[in-house]
Amino acid sequence: MGFLEGKKILITGVASNRSIAWGCAEAMHRQGAEIALTYQNDKLKSRVEEMAHKCGSDIVLPLDVAQDADIEALFKSLGERWDGLDGIVHSIAFAPREQLEGDYVDAVTREGFNTAHEISSYSFAALAKAGRGMMEGRNGALVTMSYLGAVRAVPNYNVMGIAKASLEANVRYLAASLGPKGTRVNAVSAGPIRTLAAAGISDFRDMLKKVEERTPLRRNVTIEEVGNAAAFLCSDLASGITGDILYVDTGYNILGLG
Ligand code: NAD
C-alpha cells in the first residue's frame, strides 16, 4: 500500500512529460493517490488528458492562473467530482523571455516584474485561497516549486529569482494562515532540470553542466526525485513539516563559491 492511499491531489503545471508536475503526478499515483490535472490552454488539453489516463484519472480541468474565473471554476468542477481535497501541487511559473537573459538591472521592466510575480507567486496564494474550503479538516498539504535563485543571485535568472523569493515568503505566510485548519504548506527547491520553462532561461545548458561538475552527487536531479519529495510532503509522513523549503538539488545549495 502506498503512503498516499486514499488521498485526492490536484496537480497543476503539466505541459510535457518533462514537466516537474508530471514527475509529481507519477510519484503520487505510484503511492496510491487519486490525481486531477490542469492544463493551461487548449493546445495542451489532449496531451494532458492522455497523461492523466496514464495515472488512471479522467479529471482534467482548464486553468490559466491569470484568470480569476478559471480559478473559481476549477474548484467548483473539482467539488462536483470529489467530496474534499488532500493536496495541491503548484508547479507554475512564467516571466517574459527577455527578462531571463543578461544583466538584471538592464533586463527588468515594470511589466516583466509584475507578470513574473503574478503568475509565479500570487497564483500560489490564489489557489490556496480558492481551495482551502475543500481542504479544511483533512490534514491536507500544498506544495510549490522554487529554485535557488530565490536566495542567491543566479546569472540570467533575474526577476524570476525575486518572484521565487516572494513565492518562498508566500509559503511561510500561507503556512501560518492555514496551519490552524490543519493544512500544511511547503516548497521543494529543485535543482535545474531541462523542461519547457527552463528552455526560456539564457545559457541554461551551461547551468546544468556547471551543477553536474560541482554538486556533491556530481549529477543533476530528475523529475522523479522531485516528484518523490513532493509526494512525501503531501503525505502524512510529513505531518510535522510546514512552512519549509526542502532542497532537492543533489546538494548544490550547500556549496560555497571559493
Ligand atoms: P514546465 O514548462 O514543464 O512547467 C511550467 C508550467 O507552468 C507549464 O505547465 C505551464 O503551462 C504553466 N503555466 C505557465 N503560465 C501559466 C498560467 N498563466 N496559468 C497556468 N499555468 C501556467 O517547466 P517546469 O520546469 O516543470 O516548471 C514547473 C515549476 O518548477 C516552475 O515553478 C519552475 O519555476 C519550477 N522549477 C523549475 C526548475 C527547472 O530547472 N526546470 C528548477 C526549479 C524550479
JSON list of N, CA, C and O and ligand atoms in Angstrom, two decimals, residues 13-16 18-21 40 44 63-66 91-94 119 145-147 157 164 190-198 204, ligand 1:
[
{"chain": "A", "resi": 13, "resn": "GLY", "atom": "N", "xyz": [0.28, 22.43, -13.69]},
{"chain": "A", "resi": 13, "resn": "GLY", "atom": "CA", "xyz": [1.58, 22.70, -14.32]},
{"chain": "A", "resi": 13, "resn": "GLY", "atom": "C", "xyz": [2.14, 21.58, -15.18]},
{"chain": "A", "resi": 13, "resn": "GLY", "atom": "O", "xyz": [3.31, 21.63, -15.54]},
{"chain": "A", "resi": 14, "resn": "VAL", "atom": "N", "xyz": [1.31, 20.59, -15.56]},
{"chain": "A", "resi": 14, "resn": "VAL", "atom": "CA", "xyz": [1.81, 19.60, -16.52]},
{"chain": "A", "resi": 14, "resn": "VAL", "atom": "C", "xyz": [1.72, 20.20, -17.93]},
{"chain": "A", "resi": 14, "resn": "VAL", "atom": "O", "xyz": [0.65, 20.63, -18.37]},
{"chain": "A", "resi": 15, "resn": "ALA", "atom": "N", "xyz": [2.86, 20.27, -18.61]},
{"chain": "A", "resi": 15, "resn": "ALA", "atom": "CA", "xyz": [2.87, 20.74, -20.00]},
{"chain": "A", "resi": 15, "resn": "ALA", "atom": "C", "xyz": [3.50, 19.71, -20.92]},
{"chain": "A", "resi": 15, "resn": "ALA", "atom": "O", "xyz": [3.24, 19.71, -22.12]},
{"chain": "A", "resi": 16, "resn": "SER", "atom": "N", "xyz": [4.35, 18.84, -20.37]},
{"chain": "A", "resi": 16, "resn": "SER", "atom": "CA", "xyz": [5.00, 17.80, -21.18]},
{"chain": "A", "resi": 16, "resn": "SER", "atom": "C", "xyz": [5.44, 16.69, -20.24]},
{"chain": "A", "resi": 16, "resn": "SER", "atom": "O", "xyz": [5.35, 16.83, -19.02]},
{"chain": "A", "resi": 18, "resn": "ARG", "atom": "N", "xyz": [8.30, 16.06, -19.55]},
{"chain": "A", "resi": 18, "resn": "ARG", "atom": "CA", "xyz": [9.49, 16.52, -18.82]},
{"chain": "A", "resi": 18, "resn": "ARG", "atom": "C", "xyz": [9.12, 17.44, -17.66]},
{"chain": "A", "resi": 18, "resn": "ARG", "atom": "O", "xyz": [9.99, 17.84, -16.89]},
{"chain": "A", "resi": 19, "resn": "SER", "atom": "N", "xyz": [7.86, 17.83, -17.58]},
{"chain": "A", "resi": 19, "resn": "SER", "atom": "CA", "xyz": [7.43, 18.76, -16.53]},
{"chain": "A", "resi": 19, "resn": "SER", "atom": "C", "xyz": [7.67, 18.18, -15.15]},
{"chain": "A", "resi": 19, "resn": "SER", "atom": "O", "xyz": [7.40, 16.99, -14.91]},
{"chain": "A", "resi": 20, "resn": "ILE", "atom": "N", "xyz": [8.09, 19.04, -14.23]},
{"chain": "A", "resi": 20, "resn": "ILE", "atom": "CA", "xyz": [8.23, 18.62, -12.83]},
{"chain": "A", "resi": 20, "resn": "ILE", "atom": "C", "xyz": [6.86, 18.14, -12.31]},
{"chain": "A", "resi": 20, "resn": "ILE", "atom": "O", "xyz": [6.78, 17.16, -11.56]},
{"chain": "A", "resi": 21, "resn": "ALA", "atom": "N", "xyz": [5.80, 18.80, -12.74]},
{"chain": "A", "resi": 21, "resn": "ALA", "atom": "CA", "xyz": [4.45, 18.40, -12.31]},
{"chain": "A", "resi": 21, "resn": "ALA", "atom": "C", "xyz": [4.16, 16.96, -12.73]},
{"chain": "A", "resi": 21, "resn": "ALA", "atom": "O", "xyz": [3.45, 16.24, -12.03]},
{"chain": "A", "resi": 40, "resn": "GLN", "atom": "N", "xyz": [-2.99, 24.52, -19.13]},
{"chain": "A", "resi": 40, "resn": "GLN", "atom": "CA", "xyz": [-3.03, 25.99, -19.23]},
{"chain": "A", "resi": 40, "resn": "GLN", "atom": "C", "xyz": [-3.89, 26.50, -20.38]},
{"chain": "A", "resi": 40, "resn": "GLN", "atom": "O", "xyz": [-4.53, 27.53, -20.27]},
{"chain": "A", "resi": 44, "resn": "LEU", "atom": "N", "xyz": [-2.72, 22.39, -25.02]},
{"chain": "A", "resi": 44, "resn": "LEU", "atom": "CA", "xyz": [-2.17, 21.35, -24.14]},
{"chain": "A", "resi": 44, "resn": "LEU", "atom": "C", "xyz": [-3.21, 20.32, -23.71]},
{"chain": "A", "resi": 44, "resn": "LEU", "atom": "O", "xyz": [-2.86, 19.28, -23.15]},
{"chain": "A", "resi": 63, "resn": "LEU", "atom": "N", "xyz": [-6.98, 25.63, -16.52]},
{"chain": "A", "resi": 63, "resn": "LEU", "atom": "CA", "xyz": [-6.57, 26.61, -15.52]},
{"chain": "A", "resi": 63, "resn": "LEU", "atom": "C", "xyz": [-5.51, 27.55, -16.10]},
{"chain": "A", "resi": 63, "resn": "LEU", "atom": "O", "xyz": [-4.37, 27.15, -16.33]},
{"chain": "A", "resi": 64, "resn": "ASP", "atom": "N", "xyz": [-5.93, 28.79, -16.33]},
{"chain": "A", "resi": 64, "resn": "ASP", "atom": "CA", "xyz": [-4.97, 29.86, -16.59]},
{"chain": "A", "resi": 64, "resn": "ASP", "atom": "C", "xyz": [-4.99, 30.71, -15.32]},
{"chain": "A", "resi": 64, "resn": "ASP", "atom": "O", "xyz": [-6.01, 31.35, -15.02]},
{"chain": "A", "resi": 65, "resn": "VAL", "atom": "N", "xyz": [-3.90, 30.71, -14.58]},
{"chain": "A", "resi": 65, "resn": "VAL", "atom": "CA", "xyz": [-3.92, 31.37, -13.26]},
{"chain": "A", "resi": 65, "resn": "VAL", "atom": "C", "xyz": [-4.02, 32.90, -13.37]},
{"chain": "A", "resi": 65, "resn": "VAL", "atom": "O", "xyz": [-4.22, 33.58, -12.36]},
{"chain": "A", "resi": 66, "resn": "ALA", "atom": "N", "xyz": [-3.91, 33.43, -14.59]},
{"chain": "A", "resi": 66, "resn": "ALA", "atom": "CA", "xyz": [-4.11, 34.88, -14.76]},
{"chain": "A", "resi": 66, "resn": "ALA", "atom": "C", "xyz": [-5.60, 35.23, -14.72]},
{"chain": "A", "resi": 66, "resn": "ALA", "atom": "O", "xyz": [-5.96, 36.41, -14.66]},
{"chain": "A", "resi": 91, "resn": "SER", "atom": "N", "xyz": [2.90, 24.04, -9.67]},
{"chain": "A", "resi": 91, "resn": "SER", "atom": "CA", "xyz": [4.15, 23.87, -10.41]},
{"chain": "A", "resi": 91, "resn": "SER", "atom": "C", "xyz": [4.10, 24.77, -11.65]},
{"chain": "A", "resi": 91, "resn": "SER", "atom": "O", "xyz": [4.22, 24.31, -12.78]},
{"chain": "A", "resi": 92, "resn": "ILE", "atom": "N", "xyz": [3.93, 26.05, -11.38]},
{"chain": "A", "resi": 92, "resn": "ILE", "atom": "CA", "xyz": [3.65, 27.05, -12.42]},
{"chain": "A", "resi": 92, "resn": "ILE", "atom": "C", "xyz": [4.57, 28.25, -12.24]},
{"chain": "A", "resi": 92, "resn": "ILE", "atom": "O", "xyz": [4.74, 28.74, -11.12]},
{"chain": "A", "resi": 93, "resn": "ALA", "atom": "N", "xyz": [5.16, 28.68, -13.34]},
{"chain": "A", "resi": 93, "resn": "ALA", "atom": "CA", "xyz": [5.95, 29.92, -13.30]},
{"chain": "A", "resi": 93, "resn": "ALA", "atom": "C", "xyz": [6.01, 30.49, -14.70]},
{"chain": "A", "resi": 93, "resn": "ALA", "atom": "O", "xyz": [5.94, 29.75, -15.68]},
{"chain": "A", "resi": 94, "resn": "PHE", "atom": "N", "xyz": [6.14, 31.80, -14.77]},
{"chain": "A", "resi": 94, "resn": "PHE", "atom": "CA", "xyz": [6.34, 32.43, -16.09]},
{"chain": "A", "resi": 94, "resn": "PHE", "atom": "C", "xyz": [6.94, 33.82, -15.92]},
{"chain": "A", "resi": 94, "resn": "PHE", "atom": "O", "xyz": [6.55, 34.58, -15.03]},
{"chain": "A", "resi": 119, "resn": "ILE", "atom": "N", "xyz": [2.11, 35.47, -12.00]},
{"chain": "A", "resi": 119, "resn": "ILE", "atom": "CA", "xyz": [1.95, 34.07, -12.45]},
{"chain": "A", "resi": 119, "resn": "ILE", "atom": "C", "xyz": [2.71, 33.10, -11.55]},
{"chain": "A", "resi": 119, "resn": "ILE", "atom": "O", "xyz": [2.24, 31.99, -11.29]},
{"chain": "A", "resi": 145, "resn": "MET", "atom": "N", "xyz": [6.91, 24.81, -6.23]},
{"chain": "A", "resi": 145, "resn": "MET", "atom": "CA", "xyz": [8.26, 24.55, -6.75]},
{"chain": "A", "resi": 145, "resn": "MET", "atom": "C", "xyz": [9.08, 25.83, -6.78]},
{"chain": "A", "resi": 145, "resn": "MET", "atom": "O", "xyz": [8.73, 26.79, -7.48]},
{"chain": "A", "resi": 146, "resn": "SER", "atom": "N", "xyz": [10.19, 25.83, -6.04]},
{"chain": "A", "resi": 146, "resn": "SER", "atom": "CA", "xyz": [11.06, 27.01, -6.03]},
{"chain": "A", "resi": 146, "resn": "SER", "atom": "C", "xyz": [12.42, 26.64, -6.62]},
{"chain": "A", "resi": 146, "resn": "SER", "atom": "O", "xyz": [12.63, 25.53, -7.11]},
{"chain": "A", "resi": 147, "resn": "TYR", "atom": "N", "xyz": [13.31, 27.63, -6.56]},
{"chain": "A", "resi": 147, "resn": "TYR", "atom": "CA", "xyz": [14.66, 27.43, -7.11]},
{"chain": "A", "resi": 147, "resn": "TYR", "atom": "C", "xyz": [15.64, 28.28, -6.31]},
{"chain": "A", "resi": 147, "resn": "TYR", "atom": "O", "xyz": [15.27, 29.33, -5.76]},
{"chain": "A", "resi": 157, "resn": "TYR", "atom": "N", "xyz": [18.82, 34.40, -14.24]},
{"chain": "A", "resi": 157, "resn": "TYR", "atom": "CA", "xyz": [17.54, 34.05, -13.60]},
{"chain": "A", "resi": 157, "resn": "TYR", "atom": "C", "xyz": [16.75, 35.32, -13.25]},
{"chain": "A", "resi": 157, "resn": "TYR", "atom": "O", "xyz": [15.53, 35.33, -13.26]},
{"chain": "A", "resi": 164, "resn": "LYS", "atom": "N", "xyz": [10.61, 34.08, -7.05]},
{"chain": "A", "resi": 164, "resn": "LYS", "atom": "CA", "xyz": [10.74, 32.87, -6.23]},
{"chain": "A", "resi": 164, "resn": "LYS", "atom": "C", "xyz": [10.95, 33.24, -4.75]},
{"chain": "A", "resi": 164, "resn": "LYS", "atom": "O", "xyz": [10.49, 32.52, -3.86]},
{"chain": "A", "resi": 190, "resn": "ALA", "atom": "N", "xyz": [14.05, 22.84, -6.31]},
{"chain": "A", "resi": 190, "resn": "ALA", "atom": "CA", "xyz": [14.64, 21.83, -7.20]},
{"chain": "A", "resi": 190, "resn": "ALA", "atom": "C", "xyz": [15.89, 22.37, -7.87]},
{"chain": "A", "resi": 190, "resn": "ALA", "atom": "O", "xyz": [15.99, 23.56, -8.16]},
{"chain": "A", "resi": 191, "resn": "GLY", "atom": "N", "xyz": [16.83, 21.47, -8.14]},
{"chain": "A", "resi": 191, "resn": "GLY", "atom": "CA", "xyz": [17.97, 21.82, -8.98]},
{"chain": "A", "resi": 191, "resn": "GLY", "atom": "C", "xyz": [17.51, 21.99, -10.42]},
{"chain": "A", "resi": 191, "resn": "GLY", "atom": "O", "xyz": [16.37, 21.65, -10.75]},
{"chain": "A", "resi": 192, "resn": "PRO", "atom": "N", "xyz": [18.39, 22.50, -11.30]},
{"chain": "A", "resi": 192, "resn": "PRO", "atom": "CA", "xyz": [17.96, 22.72, -12.68]},
{"chain": "A", "resi": 192, "resn": "PRO", "atom": "C", "xyz": [17.64, 21.42, -13.42]},
{"chain": "A", "resi": 192, "resn": "PRO", "atom": "O", "xyz": [18.36, 20.43, -13.29]},
{"chain": "A", "resi": 193, "resn": "ILE", "atom": "N", "xyz": [16.56, 21.46, -14.19]},
{"chain": "A", "resi": 193, "resn": "ILE", "atom": "CA", "xyz": [16.09, 20.30, -14.96]},
{"chain": "A", "resi": 193, "resn": "ILE", "atom": "C", "xyz": [15.66, 20.82, -16.34]},
{"chain": "A", "resi": 193, "resn": "ILE", "atom": "O", "xyz": [14.97, 21.85, -16.41]},
{"chain": "A", "resi": 194, "resn": "ARG", "atom": "N", "xyz": [16.03, 20.10, -17.39]},
{"chain": "A", "resi": 194, "resn": "ARG", "atom": "CA", "xyz": [15.66, 20.55, -18.74]},
{"chain": "A", "resi": 194, "resn": "ARG", "atom": "C", "xyz": [14.14, 20.36, -18.96]},
{"chain": "A", "resi": 194, "resn": "ARG", "atom": "O", "xyz": [13.66, 19.25, -19.12]},
{"chain": "A", "resi": 195, "resn": "THR", "atom": "N", "xyz": [13.40, 21.47, -18.93]},
{"chain": "A", "resi": 195, "resn": "THR", "atom": "CA", "xyz": [11.94, 21.44, -19.17]},
{"chain": "A", "resi": 195, "resn": "THR", "atom": "C", "xyz": [11.61, 22.58, -20.13]},
{"chain": "A", "resi": 195, "resn": "THR", "atom": "O", "xyz": [12.49, 23.39, -20.47]},
{"chain": "A", "resi": 196, "resn": "LEU", "atom": "N", "xyz": [10.34, 22.71, -20.50]},
{"chain": "A", "resi": 196, "resn": "LEU", "atom": "CA", "xyz": [9.94, 23.81, -21.41]},
{"chain": "A", "resi": 196, "resn": "LEU", "atom": "C", "xyz": [10.22, 25.15, -20.75]},
{"chain": "A", "resi": 196, "resn": "LEU", "atom": "O", "xyz": [10.76, 26.07, -21.38]},
{"chain": "A", "resi": 197, "resn": "ALA", "atom": "N", "xyz": [9.86, 25.29, -19.47]},
{"chain": "A", "resi": 197, "resn": "ALA", "atom": "CA", "xyz": [10.07, 26.57, -18.78]},
{"chain": "A", "resi": 197, "resn": "ALA", "atom": "C", "xyz": [11.56, 26.90, -18.70]},
{"chain": "A", "resi": 197, "resn": "ALA", "atom": "O", "xyz": [11.97, 28.04, -18.92]},
{"chain": "A", "resi": 198, "resn": "ALA", "atom": "N", "xyz": [12.38, 25.88, -18.43]},
{"chain": "A", "resi": 198, "resn": "ALA", "atom": "CA", "xyz": [13.82, 26.12, -18.28]},
{"chain": "A", "resi": 198, "resn": "ALA", "atom": "C", "xyz": [14.44, 26.56, -19.60]},
{"chain": "A", "resi": 198, "resn": "ALA", "atom": "O", "xyz": [15.43, 27.30, -19.61]},
{"chain": "A", "resi": 204, "resn": "PHE", "atom": "N", "xyz": [20.97, 28.02, -20.19]},
{"chain": "A", "resi": 204, "resn": "PHE", "atom": "CA", "xyz": [20.53, 27.00, -19.23]},
{"chain": "A", "resi": 204, "resn": "PHE", "atom": "C", "xyz": [21.40, 25.75, -19.30]},
{"chain": "A", "resi": 204, "resn": "PHE", "atom": "O", "xyz": [21.70, 25.12, -18.28]},
{"chain": "B", "resi": 1, "resn": "NAD", "atom": "P1", "xyz": [7.18, 23.33, -17.42]},
{"chain": "B", "resi": 1, "resn": "NAD", "atom": "O1", "xyz": [7.28, 24.26, -18.58]},
{"chain": "B", "resi": 1, "resn": "NAD", "atom": "O2", "xyz": [7.04, 21.90, -17.72]},
{"chain": "B", "resi": 1, "resn": "NAD", "atom": "O3", "xyz": [6.02, 23.78, -16.44]},
{"chain": "B", "resi": 1, "resn": "NAD", "atom": "C1", "xyz": [5.65, 25.11, -16.25]},
{"chain": "B", "resi": 1, "resn": "NAD", "atom": "C2", "xyz": [4.14, 25.11, -16.23]},
{"chain": "B", "resi": 1, "resn": "NAD", "atom": "O4", "xyz": [3.65, 26.41, -15.92]},
{"chain": "B", "resi": 1, "resn": "NAD", "atom": "C3", "xyz": [3.54, 24.70, -17.57]},
{"chain": "B", "resi": 1, "resn": "NAD", "atom": "O5", "xyz": [2.70, 23.59, -17.38]},
{"chain": "B", "resi": 1, "resn": "NAD", "atom": "C4", "xyz": [2.73, 25.90, -17.98]},
{"chain": "B", "resi": 1, "resn": "NAD", "atom": "O6", "xyz": [1.56, 25.55, -18.68]},
{"chain": "B", "resi": 1, "resn": "NAD", "atom": "C5", "xyz": [2.42, 26.51, -16.61]},
{"chain": "B", "resi": 1, "resn": "NAD", "atom": "N1", "xyz": [1.98, 27.89, -16.70]},
{"chain": "B", "resi": 1, "resn": "NAD", "atom": "C6", "xyz": [2.67, 28.99, -17.12]},
{"chain": "B", "resi": 1, "resn": "NAD", "atom": "N2", "xyz": [1.86, 30.08, -17.10]},
{"chain": "B", "resi": 1, "resn": "NAD", "atom": "C7", "xyz": [0.64, 29.65, -16.65]},
{"chain": "B", "resi": 1, "resn": "NAD", "atom": "C8", "xyz": [-0.61, 30.27, -16.44]},
{"chain": "B", "resi": 1, "resn": "NAD", "atom": "N3", "xyz": [-0.82, 31.59, -16.70]},
{"chain": "B", "resi": 1, "resn": "NAD", "atom": "N4", "xyz": [-1.64, 29.53, -15.96]},
{"chain": "B", "resi": 1, "resn": "NAD", "atom": "C9", "xyz": [-1.48, 28.20, -15.71]},
{"chain": "B", "resi": 1, "resn": "NAD", "atom": "N5", "xyz": [-0.33, 27.54, -15.92]},
{"chain": "B", "resi": 1, "resn": "NAD", "atom": "C10", "xyz": [0.71, 28.26, -16.38]},
{"chain": "B", "resi": 1, "resn": "NAD", "atom": "O7", "xyz": [8.51, 23.61, -16.55]},
{"chain": "B", "resi": 1, "resn": "NAD", "atom": "P2", "xyz": [8.94, 23.11, -15.10]},
{"chain": "B", "resi": 1, "resn": "NAD", "atom": "O8", "xyz": [10.42, 23.33, -15.07]},
{"chain": "B", "resi": 1, "resn": "NAD", "atom": "O9", "xyz": [8.37, 21.79, -14.81]},
{"chain": "B", "resi": 1, "resn": "NAD", "atom": "O10", "xyz": [8.31, 24.22, -14.15]},
{"chain": "B", "resi": 1, "resn": "NAD", "atom": "C11", "xyz": [7.48, 23.90, -13.06]},
{"chain": "B", "resi": 1, "resn": "NAD", "atom": "C12", "xyz": [7.88, 24.70, -11.83]},
{"chain": "B", "resi": 1, "resn": "NAD", "atom": "O11", "xyz": [9.14, 24.24, -11.38]},
{"chain": "B", "resi": 1, "resn": "NAD", "atom": "C13", "xyz": [8.03, 26.20, -12.06]},
{"chain": "B", "resi": 1, "resn": "NAD", "atom": "O12", "xyz": [7.54, 26.88, -10.94]},
{"chain": "B", "resi": 1, "resn": "NAD", "atom": "C14", "xyz": [9.53, 26.37, -12.18]},
{"chain": "B", "resi": 1, "resn": "NAD", "atom": "O13", "xyz": [9.96, 27.67, -11.85]},
{"chain": "B", "resi": 1, "resn": "NAD", "atom": "C15", "xyz": [9.95, 25.37, -11.12]},
{"chain": "B", "resi": 1, "resn": "NAD", "atom": "N6", "xyz": [11.37, 24.97, -11.17]},
{"chain": "B", "resi": 1, "resn": "NAD", "atom": "C16", "xyz": [11.91, 24.52, -12.32]},
{"chain": "B", "resi": 1, "resn": "NAD", "atom": "C17", "xyz": [13.25, 24.17, -12.35]},
{"chain": "B", "resi": 1, "resn": "NAD", "atom": "C18", "xyz": [13.89, 23.69, -13.63]},
{"chain": "B", "resi": 1, "resn": "NAD", "atom": "O14", "xyz": [15.12, 23.77, -13.74]},
{"chain": "B", "resi": 1, "resn": "NAD", "atom": "N7", "xyz": [13.14, 23.18, -14.58]},
{"chain": "B", "resi": 1, "resn": "NAD", "atom": "C19", "xyz": [14.02, 24.25, -11.18]},
{"chain": "B", "resi": 1, "resn": "NAD", "atom": "C20", "xyz": [13.42, 24.71, -10.01]},
{"chain": "B", "resi": 1, "resn": "NAD", "atom": "C21", "xyz": [12.08, 25.06, -10.02]}
]
